[in-house]
PDB file of C-alpha atoms and ligand atoms in Angstrom:
ATOM      1  CA  MET S 235     106.500  98.837 123.740  1.00  0.00           C
ATOM      2  CA  ARG S 236     109.074 100.258 121.370  1.00  0.00           C
ATOM      3  CA  ARG S 237     111.655  97.982 119.823  1.00  0.00           C
ATOM      4  CA  ILE S 238     115.406  98.092 120.340  1.00  0.00           C
ATOM      5  CA  ILE S 239     116.978  98.104 116.861  1.00  0.00           C
ATOM      6  CA  LEU S 240     120.592  97.579 115.855  1.00  0.00           C
ATOM      7  CA  ALA S 241     120.759  98.525 112.195  1.00  0.00           C
ATOM      8  CA  GLY S 242     123.683  98.378 109.794  1.00  0.00           C
ATOM      9  CA  ASN S 243     123.665 100.932 106.994  1.00  0.00           C
ATOM     10  CA  TRP S 244     126.145  99.503 104.514  1.00  0.00           C
ATOM     11  CA  LYS S 245     125.985 102.629 102.311  1.00  0.00           C
ATOM     12  CA  MET S 246     127.626 102.101  98.877  1.00  0.00           C
ATOM     13  CA  ASN S 247     129.742  99.167  99.987  1.00  0.00           C
ATOM     14  CA  GLN S 248     129.774  95.458  99.119  1.00  0.00           C
ATOM     15  CA  THR S 249     129.303  93.981  95.670  1.00  0.00           C
ATOM     16  CA  PRO S 250     126.747  91.153  95.639  1.00  0.00           C
ATOM     17  CA  SER S 251     129.419  88.500  96.150  1.00  0.00           C
ATOM     18  CA  GLN S 252     131.040  90.512  98.946  1.00  0.00           C
ATOM     19  CA  ALA S 253     127.612  91.009 100.503  1.00  0.00           C
ATOM     20  CA  GLN S 254     127.056  87.248 100.513  1.00  0.00           C
ATOM     21  CA  VAL S 255     130.286  86.728 102.431  1.00  0.00           C
ATOM     22  CA  LEU S 256     129.471  89.524 104.897  1.00  0.00           C
ATOM     23  CA  LEU S 257     125.958  88.181 105.524  1.00  0.00           C
ATOM     24  CA  GLU S 258     127.382  84.746 106.303  1.00  0.00           C
ATOM     25  CA  GLU S 259     130.069  86.193 108.566  1.00  0.00           C
ATOM     26  CA  LEU S 260     127.476  88.276 110.392  1.00  0.00           C
ATOM     27  CA  LYS S 261     125.245  85.259 110.897  1.00  0.00           C
ATOM     28  CA  ASN S 262     128.184  83.368 112.383  1.00  0.00           C
ATOM     29  CA  SER S 263     129.288  86.235 114.627  1.00  0.00           C
ATOM     30  CA  LEU S 264     126.119  87.783 116.000  1.00  0.00           C
ATOM     31  CA  PRO S 265     125.048  86.779 119.487  1.00  0.00           C
ATOM     32  CA  ALA S 266     121.496  85.551 119.987  1.00  0.00           C
ATOM     33  CA  THR S 267     119.282  88.515 120.823  1.00  0.00           C
ATOM     34  CA  LYS S 268     115.699  89.471 121.515  1.00  0.00           C
ATOM     35  CA  HIS S 269     116.342  92.820 119.885  1.00  0.00           C
ATOM     36  CA  THR S 270     115.866  93.602 116.188  1.00  0.00           C
ATOM     37  CA  VAL S 271     118.936  93.289 113.975  1.00  0.00           C
ATOM     38  CA  ALA S 272     118.514  95.097 110.669  1.00  0.00           C
ATOM     39  CA  VAL S 273     120.719  95.384 107.600  1.00  0.00           C
ATOM     40  CA  PHE S 274     120.443  97.994 104.861  1.00  0.00           C
ATOM     41  CA  PRO S 275     122.627  96.724 102.013  1.00  0.00           C
ATOM     42  CA  PRO S 276     122.804  98.271  98.522  1.00  0.00           C
ATOM     43  CA  TYR S 277     119.805  97.466  96.306  1.00  0.00           C
ATOM     44  CA  LEU S 278     121.693  94.721  94.461  1.00  0.00           C
ATOM     45  CA  ALA S 279     122.228  92.705  97.630  1.00  0.00           C
ATOM     46  CA  LEU S 280     118.709  93.048  99.045  1.00  0.00           C
ATOM     47  CA  THR S 281     117.489  89.727  97.648  1.00  0.00           C
ATOM     48  CA  GLN S 282     120.440  87.933  99.186  1.00  0.00           C
ATOM     49  CA  ALA S 283     119.897  89.643 102.524  1.00  0.00           C
ATOM     50  CA  VAL S 284     116.244  88.581 102.525  1.00  0.00           C
ATOM     51  CA  ALA S 285     117.277  85.039 101.595  1.00  0.00           C
ATOM     52  CA  ALA S 286     119.748  85.016 104.491  1.00  0.00           C
ATOM     53  CA  GLY S 287     116.707  84.960 106.784  1.00  0.00           C
ATOM     54  CA  GLU S 288     117.020  85.163 110.558  1.00  0.00           C
ATOM     55  CA  PRO S 289     117.995  87.313 112.333  1.00  0.00           C
ATOM     56  CA  PHE S 290     117.917  90.037 109.727  1.00  0.00           C
ATOM     57  CA  LEU S 291     115.179  92.531 109.110  1.00  0.00           C
ATOM     58  CA  VAL S 292     116.120  93.857 105.684  1.00  0.00           C
ATOM     59  CA  GLY S 293     115.790  97.445 104.577  1.00  0.00           C
ATOM     60  CA  ALA S 294     116.704  99.607 101.589  1.00  0.00           C
ATOM     61  CA  GLN S 295     118.757 102.783 101.823  1.00  0.00           C
ATOM     62  CA  ASN S 296     116.390 104.843  99.678  1.00  0.00           C
ATOM     63  CA  CYS S 297     113.283 104.646  97.493  1.00  0.00           C
ATOM     64  CA  HIS S 298     111.167 106.800  95.204  1.00  0.00           C
ATOM     65  CA  PHE S 299     107.845 108.083  96.495  1.00  0.00           C
ATOM     66  CA  GLU S 300     105.875 107.214  93.340  1.00  0.00           C
ATOM     67  CA  ASP S 301     104.816 103.618  92.733  1.00  0.00           C
ATOM     68  CA  LYS S 302     105.938 103.603  89.075  1.00  0.00           C
ATOM     69  CA  GLY S 303     106.562 105.844  86.125  1.00  0.00           C
ATOM     70  CA  ALA S 304     109.164 107.702  84.092  1.00  0.00           C
ATOM     71  CA  PHE S 305     111.787 108.138  86.807  1.00  0.00           C
ATOM     72  CA  THR S 306     114.926 106.691  85.236  1.00  0.00           C
ATOM     73  CA  GLY S 307     117.232 105.032  87.708  1.00  0.00           C
ATOM     74  CA  GLU S 308     114.800 105.026  90.614  1.00  0.00           C
ATOM     75  CA  ILE S 309     113.447 102.114  92.679  1.00  0.00           C
ATOM     76  CA  SER S 310     109.843 102.038  93.880  1.00  0.00           C
ATOM     77  CA  LEU S 311     108.227 100.713  97.023  1.00  0.00           C
ATOM     78  CA  PRO S 312     106.215  97.990  95.261  1.00  0.00           C
ATOM     79  CA  MET S 313     109.520  96.664  93.870  1.00  0.00           C
ATOM     80  CA  LEU S 314     111.105  96.648  97.314  1.00  0.00           C
ATOM     81  CA  SER S 315     108.062  95.209  98.995  1.00  0.00           C
ATOM     82  CA  GLU S 316     107.750  92.362  96.495  1.00  0.00           C
ATOM     83  CA  ILE S 317     111.252  91.068  97.277  1.00  0.00           C
ATOM     84  CA  GLY S 318     110.638  91.085 101.033  1.00  0.00           C
ATOM     85  CA  VAL S 319     112.144  94.414 102.092  1.00  0.00           C
ATOM     86  CA  LYS S 320     110.535  95.633 105.334  1.00  0.00           C
ATOM     87  CA  ALA S 321     112.069  99.062 105.972  1.00  0.00           C
ATOM     88  CA  VAL S 322     113.569 102.018 104.119  1.00  0.00           C
ATOM     89  CA  ILE S 323     116.039 104.664 105.277  1.00  0.00           C
ATOM     90  CA  VAL S 324     114.601 108.063 104.419  1.00  0.00           C
ATOM     91  CA  GLY S 325     116.476 111.346 104.347  1.00  0.00           C
ATOM     92  CA  HIS S 326     119.957 110.202 105.298  1.00  0.00           C
ATOM     93  CA  SER S 327     122.191 113.268 105.538  1.00  0.00           C
ATOM     94  CA  GLU S 328     124.338 111.945 102.692  1.00  0.00           C
ATOM     95  CA  ARG S 329     121.255 111.968 100.467  1.00  0.00           C
ATOM     96  CA  ARG S 330     120.313 115.441 101.664  1.00  0.00           C
ATOM     97  CA  GLN S 331     123.883 116.662 101.088  1.00  0.00           C
ATOM     98  CA  TYR S 332     124.831 114.962  97.800  1.00  0.00           C
ATOM     99  CA  PHE S 333     121.510 114.152  96.121  1.00  0.00           C
ATOM    100  CA  GLY S 334     119.335 117.139  96.830  1.00  0.00           C
ATOM    101  CA  GLU S 335     116.893 115.548  99.271  1.00  0.00           C
ATOM    102  CA  THR S 336     114.825 118.154 101.039  1.00  0.00           C
ATOM    103  CA  ASP S 337     112.426 118.112 103.966  1.00  0.00           C
ATOM    104  CA  GLU S 338     109.694 117.960 101.321  1.00  0.00           C
ATOM    105  CA  THR S 339     111.000 114.843  99.559  1.00  0.00           C
ATOM    106  CA  VAL S 340     111.724 113.254 102.928  1.00  0.00           C
ATOM    107  CA  ASN S 341     108.092 113.813 103.872  1.00  0.00           C
ATOM    108  CA  LYS S 342     106.805 112.410 100.559  1.00  0.00           C
ATOM    109  CA  LYS S 343     108.981 109.322 100.977  1.00  0.00           C
ATOM    110  CA  THR S 344     107.925 108.845 104.607  1.00  0.00           C
ATOM    111  CA  LEU S 345     104.247 108.903 103.647  1.00  0.00           C
ATOM    112  CA  ALA S 346     104.854 106.560 100.703  1.00  0.00           C
ATOM    113  CA  VAL S 347     106.801 104.051 102.825  1.00  0.00           C
ATOM    114  CA  LEU S 348     104.003 103.971 105.406  1.00  0.00           C
ATOM    115  CA  ARG S 349     101.359 103.608 102.682  1.00  0.00           C
ATOM    116  CA  ALA S 350     103.289 100.608 101.360  1.00  0.00           C
ATOM    117  CA  GLY S 351     103.217  99.043 104.821  1.00  0.00           C
ATOM    118  CA  LEU S 352     106.971  99.342 105.385  1.00  0.00           C
ATOM    119  CA  ILE S 353     108.910 101.041 108.189  1.00  0.00           C
ATOM    120  CA  PRO S 354     110.483 104.413 107.397  1.00  0.00           C
ATOM    121  CA  VAL S 355     113.748 105.029 109.258  1.00  0.00           C
ATOM    122  CA  ILE S 356     113.766 108.806 109.114  1.00  0.00           C
ATOM    123  CA  CYS S 357     117.187 110.396 109.537  1.00  0.00           C
ATOM    124  CA  ILE S 358     117.586 113.838 110.988  1.00  0.00           C
ATOM    125  CA  GLY S 359     120.704 115.623 112.164  1.00  0.00           C
ATOM    126  CA  GLU S 360     122.385 118.952 112.569  1.00  0.00           C
ATOM    127  CA  THR S 361     125.644 120.172 111.017  1.00  0.00           C
ATOM    128  CA  LEU S 362     128.608 121.285 113.094  1.00  0.00           C
ATOM    129  CA  PRO S 363     127.891 125.026 112.660  1.00  0.00           C
ATOM    130  CA  GLN S 364     124.276 124.399 113.713  1.00  0.00           C
ATOM    131  CA  ARG S 365     125.460 122.561 116.826  1.00  0.00           C
ATOM    132  CA  GLU S 366     128.061 125.182 117.701  1.00  0.00           C
ATOM    133  CA  SER S 367     125.627 128.068 117.267  1.00  0.00           C
ATOM    134  CA  GLY S 368     123.129 126.371 119.585  1.00  0.00           C
ATOM    135  CA  ALA S 369     120.491 126.327 116.839  1.00  0.00           C
ATOM    136  CA  TYR S 370     120.452 122.522 116.678  1.00  0.00           C
ATOM    137  CA  ALA S 371     117.332 121.981 118.758  1.00  0.00           C
ATOM    138  CA  GLU S 372     115.235 124.156 116.451  1.00  0.00           C
ATOM    139  CA  VAL S 373     116.814 122.601 113.323  1.00  0.00           C
ATOM    140  CA  LEU S 374     116.046 119.085 114.544  1.00  0.00           C
ATOM    141  CA  LYS S 375     112.495 119.886 115.593  1.00  0.00           C
ATOM    142  CA  GLY S 376     111.960 121.454 112.172  1.00  0.00           C
ATOM    143  CA  GLN S 377     113.273 118.360 110.378  1.00  0.00           C
ATOM    144  CA  LEU S 378     111.136 116.074 112.550  1.00  0.00           C
ATOM    145  CA  CYS S 379     107.922 118.030 112.071  1.00  0.00           C
ATOM    146  CA  ALA S 380     108.489 118.354 108.319  1.00  0.00           C
ATOM    147  CA  ALA S 381     109.179 114.640 107.897  1.00  0.00           C
ATOM    148  CA  LEU S 382     106.052 113.682 109.838  1.00  0.00           C
ATOM    149  CA  SER S 383     103.656 116.117 108.204  1.00  0.00           C
ATOM    150  CA  GLY S 384     100.510 114.147 107.343  1.00  0.00           C
ATOM    151  CA  VAL S 385     101.579 111.047 109.324  1.00  0.00           C
ATOM    152  CA  SER S 386      98.613 110.013 111.453  1.00  0.00           C
ATOM    153  CA  ALA S 387      98.609 109.063 115.118  1.00  0.00           C
ATOM    154  CA  GLN S 388      97.801 105.479 114.064  1.00  0.00           C
ATOM    155  CA  GLN S 389     100.828 105.408 111.751  1.00  0.00           C
ATOM    156  CA  VAL S 390     103.435 107.034 113.954  1.00  0.00           C
ATOM    157  CA  PRO S 391     104.268 103.944 116.080  1.00  0.00           C
ATOM    158  CA  TYR S 392     105.516 102.336 112.828  1.00  0.00           C
ATOM    159  CA  VAL S 393     108.002 105.141 112.263  1.00  0.00           C
ATOM    160  CA  VAL S 394     111.616 104.892 113.407  1.00  0.00           C
ATOM    161  CA  ILE S 395     113.611 108.075 113.951  1.00  0.00           C
ATOM    162  CA  ALA S 396     117.395 108.088 113.623  1.00  0.00           C
ATOM    163  CA  TYR S 397     119.243 111.010 115.181  1.00  0.00           C
ATOM    164  CA  GLU S 398     122.441 111.280 113.181  1.00  0.00           C
ATOM    165  CA  PRO S 399     124.460 114.423 113.864  1.00  0.00           C
ATOM    166  CA  VAL S 400     126.177 115.194 110.557  1.00  0.00           C
ATOM    167  CA  TRP S 401     129.414 116.049 112.336  1.00  0.00           C
ATOM    168  CA  ALA S 402     129.574 112.538 113.820  1.00  0.00           C
ATOM    169  CA  ILE S 403     128.982 110.546 110.623  1.00  0.00           C
ATOM    170  CA  GLY S 404     132.061 108.770 109.334  1.00  0.00           C
ATOM    171  CA  THR S 405     134.298 111.130 111.271  1.00  0.00           C
ATOM    172  CA  GLY S 406     135.197 108.941 114.232  1.00  0.00           C
ATOM    173  CA  VAL S 407     133.764 111.699 116.430  1.00  0.00           C
ATOM    174  CA  THR S 408     130.775 110.415 118.381  1.00  0.00           C
ATOM    175  CA  ALA S 409     128.214 112.518 120.173  1.00  0.00           C
ATOM    176  CA  SER S 410     128.673 111.922 123.879  1.00  0.00           C
ATOM    177  CA  ALA S 411     126.008 109.772 125.465  1.00  0.00           C
ATOM    178  CA  GLN S 412     124.686 112.897 127.202  1.00  0.00           C
ATOM    179  CA  GLN S 413     124.545 114.910 123.972  1.00  0.00           C
ATOM    180  CA  ALA S 414     122.741 112.086 122.164  1.00  0.00           C
ATOM    181  CA  GLU S 415     120.329 111.483 125.037  1.00  0.00           C
ATOM    182  CA  GLU S 416     119.516 115.175 125.316  1.00  0.00           C
ATOM    183  CA  VAL S 417     118.464 115.249 121.672  1.00  0.00           C
ATOM    184  CA  CYS S 418     116.616 111.907 121.704  1.00  0.00           C
ATOM    185  CA  ALA S 419     114.660 112.973 124.802  1.00  0.00           C
ATOM    186  CA  MET S 420     113.821 116.266 123.112  1.00  0.00           C
ATOM    187  CA  LEU S 421     112.642 114.442 119.983  1.00  0.00           C
ATOM    188  CA  ARG S 422     110.421 112.182 122.079  1.00  0.00           C
ATOM    189  CA  GLU S 423     108.978 115.212 123.824  1.00  0.00           C
ATOM    190  CA  GLN S 424     108.294 116.763 120.435  1.00  0.00           C
ATOM    191  CA  LEU S 425     106.555 113.553 119.307  1.00  0.00           C
ATOM    192  CA  GLY S 426     104.422 113.855 122.428  1.00  0.00           C
ATOM    193  CA  LEU S 427     103.416 117.373 121.411  1.00  0.00           C
ATOM    194  CA  LEU S 428     102.717 116.348 117.812  1.00  0.00           C
ATOM    195  CA  TYR S 429     100.752 113.241 118.845  1.00  0.00           C
ATOM    196  CA  ASP S 430     100.459 112.220 122.492  1.00  0.00           C
ATOM    197  CA  ALA S 431     102.739 110.965 125.239  1.00  0.00           C
ATOM    198  CA  ASP S 432     101.695 107.309 124.818  1.00  0.00           C
ATOM    199  CA  ARG S 433     102.418 107.316 121.108  1.00  0.00           C
ATOM    200  CA  ALA S 434     105.746 109.074 121.701  1.00  0.00           C
ATOM    201  CA  LEU S 435     106.773 106.216 123.983  1.00  0.00           C
ATOM    202  CA  GLN S 436     106.098 103.704 121.198  1.00  0.00           C
ATOM    203  CA  VAL S 437     108.484 105.262 118.660  1.00  0.00           C
ATOM    204  CA  SER S 438     112.003 103.822 118.450  1.00  0.00           C
ATOM    205  CA  ILE S 439     114.629 106.564 118.339  1.00  0.00           C
ATOM    206  CA  LEU S 440     118.084 105.434 117.207  1.00  0.00           C
ATOM    207  CA  TYR S 441     121.442 107.159 117.435  1.00  0.00           C
ATOM    208  CA  GLY S 442     123.817 107.125 114.459  1.00  0.00           C
ATOM    209  CA  GLY S 443     127.292 108.575 113.977  1.00  0.00           C
ATOM    210  CA  SER S 444     130.518 106.650 114.584  1.00  0.00           C
ATOM    211  CA  MET S 445     128.860 104.157 116.904  1.00  0.00           C
ATOM    212  CA  ASN S 446     131.278 101.305 117.540  1.00  0.00           C
ATOM    213  CA  ALA S 447     132.111  98.462 119.909  1.00  0.00           C
ATOM    214  CA  GLY S 448     133.826 100.870 122.298  1.00  0.00           C
ATOM    215  CA  ASN S 449     131.089 103.465 122.713  1.00  0.00           C
ATOM    216  CA  ALA S 450     127.900 101.469 122.068  1.00  0.00           C
ATOM    217  CA  ALA S 451     127.179 100.483 125.667  1.00  0.00           C
ATOM    218  CA  SER S 452     127.373 104.034 127.013  1.00  0.00           C
ATOM    219  CA  LEU S 453     125.035 105.301 124.266  1.00  0.00           C
ATOM    220  CA  LEU S 454     122.600 102.404 124.531  1.00  0.00           C
ATOM    221  CA  GLU S 455     122.383 102.801 128.291  1.00  0.00           C
ATOM    222  CA  MET S 456     120.495 106.037 127.751  1.00  0.00           C
ATOM    223  CA  GLU S 457     116.775 105.863 128.358  1.00  0.00           C
ATOM    224  CA  ASN S 458     115.681 107.509 125.123  1.00  0.00           C
ATOM    225  CA  ILE S 459     118.176 105.804 122.803  1.00  0.00           C
ATOM    226  CA  ASP S 460     116.519 102.682 121.421  1.00  0.00           C
ATOM    227  CA  GLY S 461     119.370 101.386 119.314  1.00  0.00           C
ATOM    228  CA  GLY S 462     121.798 102.449 116.643  1.00  0.00           C
ATOM    229  CA  LEU S 463     122.059 103.135 112.931  1.00  0.00           C
ATOM    230  CA  ILE S 464     125.598 102.036 112.322  1.00  0.00           C
ATOM    231  CA  GLY S 465     127.708 102.704 109.240  1.00  0.00           C
ATOM    232  CA  GLY S 466     131.384 101.718 109.183  1.00  0.00           C
ATOM    233  CA  ALA S 467     131.247  99.388 112.181  1.00  0.00           C
ATOM    234  CA  SER S 468     128.370  97.401 110.678  1.00  0.00           C
ATOM    235  CA  LEU S 469     130.699  96.164 107.919  1.00  0.00           C
ATOM    236  CA  LYS S 470     132.963  94.497 110.498  1.00  0.00           C
ATOM    237  CA  PRO S 471     131.261  91.386 111.868  1.00  0.00           C
ATOM    238  CA  ALA S 472     133.113  91.299 115.190  1.00  0.00           C
ATOM    239  CA  GLU S 473     132.412  94.985 115.783  1.00  0.00           C
ATOM    240  CA  PHE S 474     128.721  94.746 114.866  1.00  0.00           C
ATOM    241  CA  ALA S 475     128.425  91.631 117.031  1.00  0.00           C
ATOM    242  CA  ALA S 476     129.919  93.551 119.956  1.00  0.00           C
ATOM    243  CA  ILE S 477     127.339  96.305 119.482  1.00  0.00           C
ATOM    244  CA  VAL S 478     124.503  93.761 119.524  1.00  0.00           C
ATOM    245  CA  GLN S 479     126.040  92.237 122.653  1.00  0.00           C
ATOM    246  CA  ALA S 480     126.204  95.704 124.252  1.00  0.00           C
ATOM    247  CA  ALA S 481     122.477  96.065 123.602  1.00  0.00           C
ATOM    248  CA  ASN S 482     121.896  92.637 125.141  1.00  0.00           C
ATOM    249  CA  ASP S 483     123.870  93.753 128.195  1.00  0.00           C
ATOM    250  CA  VAL S 484     122.281  97.149 128.805  1.00  0.00           C
ATOM    251  CA  LYS S 485     118.786  97.036 127.315  1.00  0.00           C
ATOM    252  CA  GLU S 486     116.023  94.869 128.614  1.00  0.00           C
ATOM    253  CA  ALA S 487     114.349  92.848 125.904  1.00  0.00           C
ATOM    254  CA  ARG S 488     111.080  94.298 124.731  1.00  0.00           C
ATOM    255  CA  VAL S 489     108.542  92.371 122.754  1.00  0.00           C
TER     256      VAL S 489
HETATM  257  P1  13P F 588     129.167 105.826 110.643  1.00  0.00           P
HETATM  258  O1  13P F 588     128.765 104.823 111.692  1.00  0.00           O
HETATM  259  O2  13P F 588     130.145 105.265 109.635  1.00  0.00           O
HETATM  260  O3  13P F 588     129.620 107.118 111.248  1.00  0.00           O
HETATM  261  O4  13P F 588     127.851 106.142 109.794  1.00  0.00           O
HETATM  262  C1  13P F 588     126.701 106.453 110.470  1.00  0.00           C
HETATM  263  C2  13P F 588     125.594 106.536 109.490  1.00  0.00           C
HETATM  264  O5  13P F 588     125.559 107.416 108.661  1.00  0.00           O
HETATM  265  C3  13P F 588     124.561 105.499 109.535  1.00  0.00           C
HETATM  266  O6  13P F 588     123.495 105.820 108.712  1.00  0.00           O
END
């Protein structure tokens, strides 16, 4: 059965010493849960996050798709894997927008993360003009298919998809639960077409975009939303704890 995942994407926030404080505060605030709690701190705080231990599954916010070589400033999967990182965010819209990530690099990274035995958290999302024009469904299907090109049926249950509408990220505007569920159901249907219905049911599909303590329960109640990729609210221990509690309240534990 697919996992319920509450994941904090810290983005470019928290120096190592600040990260240490936040990790301790999170540990003290989070309710016990059967769900997966993940943190994606900046590279320089990954070792500390791994050392913090339970309950955190630790992921990186990016990686390079080659194992090593002349790629100044990049971080490879063997480096991440060696320090205990278990997941990598791939294709976040901020990386697509500001750092030139394309569907092609997202695909290369997805394949590399799977090859390394880690979990790719593949982000897809439409812009406001794409939503308003009604083209979003085609845009999202295109991003999904491109990201998964070459991913086998055996590998796909290890993939996590994050639906993050660009217009909802960091804006305080959240997709309504119905809007998010409509897309997540469509993505699962598309996974069923690309693979098969059983495999589609095993893939965790997260929602991201201004998720917070106030709206988490209504989003997480939706059948096809298997958790959240949370930015701003994940830096506030009480708020992140409330989101984990909302998942405890509305989602049955799955092992
Ligand atoms: P916010 O929760 O700050 O809108 O960020 C969402 C996000 O981009 C998570 O990856």
